[in-house]
Tab-separated table of C-alpha atoms and ligand atoms in Angstrom:
chain	number	residue	atom	x	y	z
O	1	MET	CA	-15.012	-11.043	-10.292
O	2	ASN	CA	-14.135	-9.270	-7.712
O	3	LEU	CA	-14.067	-5.312	-6.438
O	4	ILE	CA	-11.871	-3.969	-4.342
O	5	ILE	CA	-11.984	-0.023	-2.681
O	6	LEU	CA	-8.476	1.808	-2.405
O	7	SER	CA	-7.237	4.274	-0.450
O	8	GLY	CA	-7.907	7.446	-2.261
O	9	GLU	CA	-4.408	9.305	-1.110
O	10	ASN	CA	-2.413	7.776	-4.052
O	11	ILE	CA	-4.724	4.896	-6.273
O	12	PRO	CA	-1.467	4.374	-8.782
O	13	PHE	CA	0.327	3.890	-6.206
O	14	ALA	CA	-2.315	0.967	-4.022
O	15	ALA	CA	-3.682	-0.492	-7.043
O	16	ALA	CA	0.173	-1.041	-7.062
O	17	GLU	CA	0.177	-2.560	-3.866
O	18	ALA	CA	-3.076	-5.142	-5.307
O	19	THR	CA	-1.577	-7.117	-7.576
O	20	SER	CA	1.600	-6.986	-5.773
O	21	THR	CA	0.106	-8.933	-3.259
O	22	LEU	CA	-2.386	-10.425	-4.648
O	23	ASN	CA	-0.883	-11.490	-7.504
O	24	LEU	CA	-3.316	-9.862	-9.908
O	25	ASP	CA	-2.871	-10.202	-13.652
O	26	THR	CA	-4.484	-7.199	-14.950
O	27	ILE	CA	-6.918	-4.702	-12.528
O	28	LYS	CA	-9.817	-1.753	-14.344
O	29	LEU	CA	-9.713	1.375	-11.938
O	30	ASP	CA	-12.913	2.941	-12.103
O	31	ASN	CA	-11.734	6.631	-9.908
O	32	ARG	CA	-10.826	4.427	-6.495
O	33	VAL	CA	-12.633	1.259	-7.940
O	34	ALA	CA	-10.447	-1.722	-8.963
O	35	LEU	CA	-12.211	-4.178	-11.192
O	36	THR	CA	-10.164	-7.358	-11.130
O	37	SER	CA	-10.102	-11.336	-10.486
O	38	ILE	CA	-8.703	-12.446	-7.217
O	39	ASN	CA	-7.132	-15.732	-6.615
O	40	LYS	CA	-8.336	-17.364	-3.465
O	41	LYS	CA	-5.452	-19.319	-2.547
O	42	ASN	CA	-4.311	-14.968	-3.329
O	43	LEU	CA	-7.201	-13.447	-0.908
O	44	ASN	CA	-5.318	-14.720	2.761
O	45	ASP	CA	-2.754	-11.882	1.604
O	46	ALA	CA	-5.339	-8.644	1.955
O	47	PRO	CA	-5.232	-7.967	5.244
O	48	THR	CA	-1.463	-7.060	5.252
O	49	LEU	CA	-2.622	-4.611	2.538
O	50	ALA	CA	-2.490	-1.099	3.596
O	51	PHE	CA	-3.649	1.252	1.103
O	52	THR	CA	-6.809	-0.853	0.667
O	53	HIS	CA	-10.458	-0.238	2.160
O	54	SER	CA	-12.086	-3.241	1.094
O	55	ILE	CA	-12.898	-6.071	-1.165
O	56	HIS	CA	-15.857	-7.195	-1.939
O	57	THR	CA	-17.170	-9.970	-4.255
O	58	LEU	CA	-18.640	-8.466	-7.806
O	59	ILE	CA	-23.015	-9.478	-8.491
O	60	PHE	CA	-22.743	-6.510	-10.989
O	61	SER	CA	-22.406	-3.296	-12.347
O	62	THR	CA	-24.709	-1.334	-14.389
O	63	THR	CA	-25.072	2.452	-15.469
O	64	ARG	CA	-27.798	3.870	-13.304
O	65	SER	CA	-30.924	4.017	-15.614
O	66	GLN	CA	-30.191	0.502	-15.551
O	67	LEU	CA	-29.956	-0.400	-11.574
O	68	LYS	CA	-33.645	-1.458	-11.527
O	69	THR	CA	-33.876	-3.609	-14.624
O	70	LYS	CA	-31.053	-5.072	-13.499
O	71	LEU	CA	-31.332	-6.252	-10.070
O	72	LYS	CA	-34.620	-7.856	-11.342
O	73	THR	CA	-32.815	-10.029	-13.282
O	74	ALA	CA	-29.700	-10.987	-10.969
O	75	ASP	CA	-29.810	-14.144	-8.288
O	76	LEU	CA	-29.484	-12.105	-5.377
O	77	ASN	CA	-30.231	-15.358	-4.032
O	78	LYS	CA	-26.799	-17.072	-5.033
O	79	TYR	CA	-25.969	-14.726	-2.178
O	80	TYR	CA	-27.858	-13.906	1.080
O	81	GLU	CA	-27.592	-15.415	4.460
O	82	LYS	CA	-29.396	-15.740	6.997
O	83	ASN	CA	-30.823	-11.879	6.865
O	84	PHE	CA	-29.399	-9.116	4.506
O	85	ALA	CA	-28.731	-4.977	5.311
O	86	ALA	CA	-27.765	-2.566	1.681
O	87	ARG	CA	-25.530	-0.001	2.393
O	88	ILE	CA	-24.046	2.913	-0.520
O	89	LEU	CA	-21.189	3.630	-0.509
O	90	THR	CA	-20.049	7.042	-2.961
O	91	ILE	CA	-16.676	6.961	-5.025
O	92	GLY	CA	-15.545	11.109	-6.247
O	93	LYS	CA	-17.966	13.789	-6.303
O	94	THR	CA	-20.940	12.467	-6.881
O	95	SER	CA	-24.082	11.350	-5.337
O	96	SER	CA	-25.950	8.250	-5.937
O	97	ASN	CA	-30.558	9.922	-5.575
O	98	TYR	CA	-31.517	6.788	-3.477
O	99	THR	CA	-31.255	5.902	0.343
O	100	GLU	CA	-30.358	2.866	1.533
O	101	GLN	CA	-34.265	2.131	2.809
O	102	GLN	CA	-35.424	2.777	-0.828
O	103	LEU	CA	-32.275	-0.028	-2.326
O	104	GLY	CA	-33.018	-2.172	0.556
O	105	GLY	CA	-36.355	-2.350	-0.728
O	106	LEU	CA	-35.682	-3.535	-3.792
O	107	VAL	CA	-33.421	-5.996	-2.875
O	108	TRP	CA	-36.647	-7.046	-0.575
O	109	GLN	CA	-38.350	-8.144	-3.886
O	110	TYR	CA	-36.510	-9.818	-5.011
O	111	ILE	CA	-35.027	-12.637	-1.997
O	112	LYS	CA	-37.101	-15.875	-0.333
O	113	ASN	CA	-37.803	-15.178	2.819
O	114	PRO	CA	-35.874	-11.629	3.226
O	115	ARG	CA	-35.106	-10.923	7.166
O	116	VAL	CA	-33.303	-7.731	7.511
O	117	ASN	CA	-30.801	-7.062	9.531
O	118	LEU	CA	-28.903	-3.151	9.619
O	119	SER	CA	-27.255	-3.740	13.215
O	120	ASN	CA	-24.964	-7.310	12.482
O	121	PRO	CA	-26.056	-8.732	8.421
O	122	HIS	CA	-24.587	-11.340	7.452
O	123	THR	CA	-25.091	-10.541	4.544
O	124	GLU	CA	-23.853	-7.076	2.959
O	125	PHE	CA	-25.244	-5.580	0.419
O	126	TYR	CA	-23.232	-2.705	-0.649
O	127	PHE	CA	-24.104	0.145	-4.268
O	128	ILE	CA	-21.153	2.128	-5.258
O	129	PHE	CA	-21.616	3.842	-7.125
O	130	THR	CA	-19.065	6.974	-9.433
O	131	LYS	CA	-19.411	8.721	-11.565
O	132	ASN	CA	-20.705	6.603	-14.467
O	133	ARG	CA	-21.856	3.158	-13.064
O	134	VAL	CA	-22.991	1.231	-10.318
O	135	TYR	CA	-21.725	-1.663	-8.619
O	136	LEU	CA	-23.709	-4.333	-6.938
O	137	THR	CA	-21.337	-6.614	-3.661
O	138	THR	CA	-21.091	-8.106	-0.827
O	139	GLN	CA	-18.297	-7.565	1.427
O	140	ILE	CA	-16.019	-9.905	1.638
O	141	LEU	CA	-13.428	-8.094	3.534
O	142	HIS	CA	-13.564	-5.247	5.517
O	143	LEU	CA	-9.407	-3.644	6.236
O	144	GLN	CA	-8.758	-1.829	9.699
O	145	HIS	CA	-5.731	-0.848	10.917
O	146	ASN	CA	-3.563	-0.262	13.411
O	147	PHE	CA	-1.435	2.449	11.669
O	148	HIS	CA	-2.280	6.037	13.541
O	149	ASP	CA	-0.838	4.313	16.696
O	150	ARG	CA	2.096	3.732	15.221
O	151	LYS	CA	3.056	6.835	13.962
O	152	ALA	CA	7.008	8.285	14.677
O	153	HIS	CA	5.287	10.332	17.646
O	154	LYS	CA	4.581	7.348	19.738
O	155	ARG	CA	7.506	5.746	19.292
O	156	HIS	CA	11.030	4.883	21.439
O	157	VAL	CA	12.411	6.675	20.225
O	158	LEU	CA	11.087	10.058	17.405
O	159	HIS	CA	12.518	10.948	13.925
O	160	PRO	CA	10.778	13.384	12.274
O	161	SER	CA	11.952	11.802	9.304
O	162	SER	CA	10.154	9.383	9.868
O	163	LEU	CA	8.051	8.346	7.073
O	164	SER	CA	4.293	6.941	8.294
O	165	PRO	CA	4.016	3.615	8.837
O	166	LYS	CA	1.232	3.316	6.960
O	167	LEU	CA	3.319	4.291	2.883
O	168	ALA	CA	6.579	1.929	5.160
O	169	ALA	CA	3.558	-0.423	5.054
O	170	GLY	CA	3.168	0.012	1.487
O	171	MET	CA	6.530	-0.154	0.820
O	172	VAL	CA	7.524	-3.181	2.296
O	173	ASN	CA	4.350	-4.655	-0.269
O	174	LEU	CA	5.779	-3.668	-3.274
O	175	LEU	CA	8.940	-5.361	-2.587
O	176	LYS	CA	6.888	-9.197	-3.531
O	177	ALA	CA	9.532	-10.778	-1.335
O	178	PRO	CA	8.519	-14.523	0.598
O	179	THR	CA	7.258	-14.383	3.393
O	180	LYS	CA	10.212	-14.987	6.177
O	181	SER	CA	12.653	-13.344	3.963
O	182	LEU	CA	15.152	-11.382	4.851
O	183	VAL	CA	14.143	-7.337	3.497
O	184	VAL	CA	17.046	-4.996	4.314
O	185	ASP	CA	17.092	-1.217	5.117
O	186	PRO	CA	20.539	0.161	4.469
O	187	PHE	CA	19.902	3.458	5.669
O	188	VAL	CA	17.961	2.577	8.686
O	189	GLY	CA	16.494	5.396	10.715
O	190	THR	CA	14.606	4.761	13.574
O	191	ALA	CA	13.701	2.000	11.780
O	192	GLY	CA	9.995	2.938	10.572
O	193	ILE	CA	10.047	0.522	7.757
O	194	LEU	CA	11.887	-2.428	9.451
O	195	ILE	CA	9.245	-1.930	12.180
O	196	GLU	CA	5.891	-2.320	8.801
O	197	ALA	CA	8.532	-5.388	7.692
O	198	ALA	CA	9.083	-7.306	11.047
O	199	ILE	CA	5.341	-7.046	11.130
O	200	LEU	CA	4.672	-8.467	7.572
O	201	ASN	CA	6.524	-11.380	8.433
O	202	TYR	CA	10.018	-11.136	7.154
O	203	LYS	CA	13.326	-10.950	9.078
O	204	THR	CA	14.588	-7.655	8.994
O	205	LEU	CA	18.282	-5.789	8.918
O	206	GLY	CA	18.933	-2.557	9.879
O	207	PHE	CA	22.565	-0.317	8.351
O	208	ASP	CA	22.767	3.308	9.496
O	209	ILE	CA	26.360	4.542	9.639
O	210	ASN	CA	25.147	6.736	12.828
O	211	SER	CA	25.260	4.674	16.602
O	212	TRP	CA	22.972	7.443	17.460
O	213	MET	CA	20.300	6.506	14.911
O	214	LEU	CA	21.261	2.254	15.338
O	215	LYS	CA	20.413	2.893	19.449
O	216	ALA	CA	17.119	4.684	18.676
O	217	SER	CA	16.062	2.031	15.733
O	218	GLU	CA	16.996	-0.535	18.672
O	219	LYS	CA	14.875	0.510	20.945
O	220	ASN	CA	12.249	1.184	18.143
O	221	LEU	CA	12.199	-3.124	17.778
O	222	ARG	CA	12.478	-4.372	20.893
O	223	PRO	CA	9.479	-5.086	20.685
O	224	TYR	CA	9.535	-7.192	17.667
O	225	LYS	CA	11.337	-10.248	16.803
O	226	ASN	CA	13.439	-11.022	13.681
O	227	TYR	CA	15.761	-7.879	13.486
O	228	LYS	CA	19.623	-7.516	13.341
O	229	LEU	CA	21.250	-4.255	12.997
O	230	LYS	CA	24.640	-2.711	12.030
O	231	GLN	CA	26.543	-0.120	11.743
O	232	ALA	CA	27.815	0.657	8.290
O	233	ASP	CA	27.398	2.412	5.594
O	234	ALA	CA	24.766	1.933	2.745
O	235	THR	CA	27.169	2.344	0.104
O	236	ASP	CA	29.746	-0.345	0.611
O	237	VAL	CA	29.576	-3.650	-1.002
O	238	LYS	CA	30.941	-5.583	1.435
O	239	ASN	CA	28.349	-4.711	3.692
O	240	TYR	CA	26.269	-7.015	1.094
O	241	LYS	CA	25.923	-10.521	1.887
O	242	ASN	CA	23.234	-12.669	0.297
O	243	ILE	CA	20.374	-9.838	0.169
O	244	SER	CA	17.514	-9.679	-2.525
O	245	TYR	CA	15.101	-7.246	-0.641
O	246	ILE	CA	15.933	-3.780	-0.036
O	247	CYS	CA	13.154	-1.095	1.373
O	248	SER	CA	14.504	2.076	1.428
O	249	ASP	CA	13.935	5.790	2.450
O	250	LEU	CA	17.219	7.834	1.019
O	251	PRO	CA	18.532	10.240	4.224
O	252	TYR	CA	18.394	13.251	2.297
O	253	SER	CA	18.884	17.663	3.691
O	254	LYS	CA	17.907	20.514	3.046
O	255	ASN	CA	21.587	21.449	4.617
O	256	THR	CA	22.991	18.935	1.792
O	257	ARG	CA	24.466	20.495	-0.798
O	258	ASP	CA	23.454	18.695	-3.599
O	259	VAL	CA	26.925	17.260	-4.381
O	260	ASN	CA	27.025	15.332	-1.268
O	261	ILE	CA	23.330	14.273	-2.149
O	262	LYS	CA	23.889	12.934	-5.812
O	263	LYS	CA	27.368	10.895	-4.718
O	264	LEU	CA	25.821	9.303	-2.006
O	265	TYR	CA	22.433	7.782	-4.597
O	266	ALA	CA	24.869	7.733	-6.915
O	267	SER	CA	27.054	4.697	-5.204
O	268	PHE	CA	23.976	3.537	-3.177
O	269	PHE	CA	22.599	3.043	-6.748
O	270	ASN	CA	26.317	1.268	-8.178
O	271	VAL	CA	25.764	-1.264	-4.820
O	272	LEU	CA	22.235	-2.323	-6.066
O	273	LYS	CA	23.134	-3.519	-8.984
O	274	LEU	CA	26.534	-5.384	-8.382
O	275	ILE	CA	24.837	-6.957	-5.881
O	276	LYS	CA	22.081	-7.898	-8.271
O	277	VAL	CA	19.066	-6.344	-6.043
O	278	LYS	CA	16.204	-8.915	-6.403
O	279	ARG	CA	13.932	-6.450	-5.701
O	280	ALA	CA	13.576	-2.737	-4.340
O	281	VAL	CA	11.897	0.199	-2.731
O	282	ILE	CA	13.336	3.103	-2.924
O	283	GLY	CA	12.079	6.524	-1.345
O	284	LEU	CA	13.621	9.835	-2.735
O	285	PRO	CA	13.094	13.345	-2.014
O	286	HIS	CA	11.431	15.297	-4.749
O	287	PHE	CA	12.457	19.151	-3.867
O	288	THR	CA	13.127	21.429	-6.093
O	289	GLN	CA	16.366	22.253	-4.757
O	290	TYR	CA	17.594	18.504	-5.987
O	291	LYS	CA	15.859	19.515	-9.439
O	292	ASN	CA	19.181	18.395	-11.026
O	293	LEU	CA	19.031	15.287	-8.867
O	294	ASN	CA	18.445	12.685	-11.916
O	295	TYR	CA	16.566	9.414	-11.089
O	296	LYS	CA	16.234	8.644	-15.116
O	297	SER	CA	19.868	8.497	-14.870
O	298	LEU	CA	20.495	6.821	-12.068
O	299	ILE	CA	18.600	3.393	-13.267
O	300	LYS	CA	20.248	3.943	-16.364
O	301	LYS	CA	23.580	4.393	-15.268
O	302	SER	CA	23.225	1.399	-12.605
O	303	LYS	CA	21.453	-0.150	-15.947
O	304	LEU	CA	18.757	-1.135	-13.680
O	305	LYS	CA	15.053	-1.679	-14.468
O	306	LEU	CA	12.347	0.952	-13.159
O	307	LYS	CA	9.420	-0.843	-12.615
O	308	HIS	CA	7.729	1.128	-11.354
O	309	LYS	CA	7.445	5.567	-10.179
O	310	PHE	CA	5.308	6.950	-7.611
O	311	LYS	CA	4.483	10.790	-6.517
O	312	PHE	CA	3.676	10.738	-3.128
O	313	TYR	CA	2.979	14.760	-1.789
O	314	LEU	CA	3.195	14.842	1.507
O	315	HIS	CA	3.121	18.630	2.512
O	316	LYS	CA	4.637	21.967	1.437
O	317	ASN	CA	7.864	20.978	1.174
O	318	LEU	CA	8.291	17.456	0.355
O	319	THR	CA	6.825	15.621	-2.443
O	320	LYS	CA	8.010	11.845	-2.686
O	321	LEU	CA	9.146	9.636	-5.112
O	322	ILE	CA	9.034	6.025	-4.336
O	323	LEU	CA	11.179	3.586	-7.855
O	324	VAL	CA	10.738	-0.061	-7.764
O	325	ILE	CA	13.312	-1.068	-9.094
O	326	GLU	CA	14.787	-4.907	-10.011
O	327	SER	CA	18.057	-5.873	-11.690
K	401	LIG	C1	15.658	9.660	6.010
K	401	LIG	S1	16.790	9.109	7.501
K	401	LIG	C2	15.535	7.141	7.173
K	401	LIG	C3	14.360	6.192	7.994
K	401	LIG	C4	13.511	6.233	8.196
K	401	LIG	N1	13.350	5.264	7.224
K	401	LIG	C5	12.827	5.723	9.503
K	401	LIG	O1	11.838	5.669	9.142
K	401	LIG	O2	13.056	6.217	10.597
K	401	LIG	C6	18.043	8.357	6.875
K	401	LIG	C7	18.877	7.003	7.613
K	401	LIG	O3	20.594	7.507	7.229
K	401	LIG	C8	21.910	7.343	7.458
K	401	LIG	N2	22.922	7.451	6.527
K	401	LIG	C9	22.798	8.814	5.735
K	401	LIG	N3	24.768	8.807	5.026
K	401	LIG	C10	24.950	6.782	4.966
K	401	LIG	C11	25.359	5.595	5.311
K	401	LIG	N4	26.225	6.462	3.813
K	401	LIG	N5	25.344	4.957	5.354
K	401	LIG	C12	23.749	3.980	5.962
K	401	LIG	N6	23.707	4.776	6.855
K	401	LIG	C13	23.570	6.258	6.046
K	401	LIG	C14	21.596	8.970	8.624
K	401	LIG	O4	21.878	8.741	9.543
K	401	LIG	C15	19.627	8.150	8.559
K	401	LIG	O5	19.523	7.337	10.185
C-alpha cells in the first residue's frame, strides 16, 4: 500500500491528477492523505505531479490510542536500512501530542542494531497524524518543484491573465496524454500552458488570433524544444488536423459582453465535438456576471462527456472552472 500527501489548495484536483498520472485504480482520501496502491512502473511518472508533496510506503494505519500497541507488532526491520530518523507530519487542524524524539525512541526499541541519523537518514519513518488516524510510513519520494521560477512575471513577456505554472502543469497532467504526443492550446496567450507541456515532454502547438500574443509566446517558448505556433482562429475547425489532446484556458474579459463570450465558447465546444477530441482540459471563468454561461449546456449541446469538474478559487474576483472532457 502507498500513501500520497497531496497539496491542500484543491484536494479533488490533486487526487484526480495523481489518479490519472499514476494510473491508480482506487484512491481513498483522509483530508489530503490519499491511500492507494501504486504500480512500480507508474512510480517513474511521479516526479511530474504538480499537486503532490510526497509519496510513501504505508507500514500501517491505526488510531492514536492503538499507536504504541501497533508499533510493537509491526515488523519495522523490514523497512529499516542503515540508520533512521522519525518525522512527524500533522494534516489539518490537529496535533500529534508526541515529539519526534519520543516517537524515535519508540521505533528504536523494535529495531535490531538501531542507529539514528537526524540530518541525512537512510530511512525516514513518518508518523502522519490526521484528525482520526495515524499512519506510519517510509518516504519514497519528496517532490521538489520550481514553479516559482516560472511564474509569469519571470517570463520574457508577461501577461496578467496567465495561469499559475502549477495549475497549468496540473491541467496538462489531467490530459493523460502519452509522452511525446502533441498537446494543443488553441488560445495560447503567452504560452503558460505550453511551457508546462514542453517541460512534461510533450510536443506543443499553439494558436492565437492576436499576432502580439504569438510573438510573446514565441519568446517564452524559445528555451523549450518542439513547439509550433500559428496565427489562427480557435473556433475554425479547419485549423485542426490530427489533434487529440487540447489543454486551454479560454479567453475572458470583463469588458467583453456575455453574448460574445457565449458565442465563442459555443463555437469552440462545437469544434471539440467535430474533431472528436480524445481529451480536453479546459479552464473557464466562473464570474458571477457570467452566470448565464452554463457549462452544462455547453457540454450537452456539444454532446461531449464531462469527466471531471473542479472549482479553483484564484482571487476575490475570479474563480475558475476546470473541465475535463472527452468525446
Ligand atoms: C486567457 S488568454 C490565454 C492565457 C494563456 N493560457 C497563458 O497562460 O498565457 C486567451 C487568449 O486567447 C486569444 N483569443 C481570443 N479569441 C481567440 C480566437 N477566436 N482564436 C484564437 N485565439 C483567441 C487571445 O488573444 C488571448 O491571447
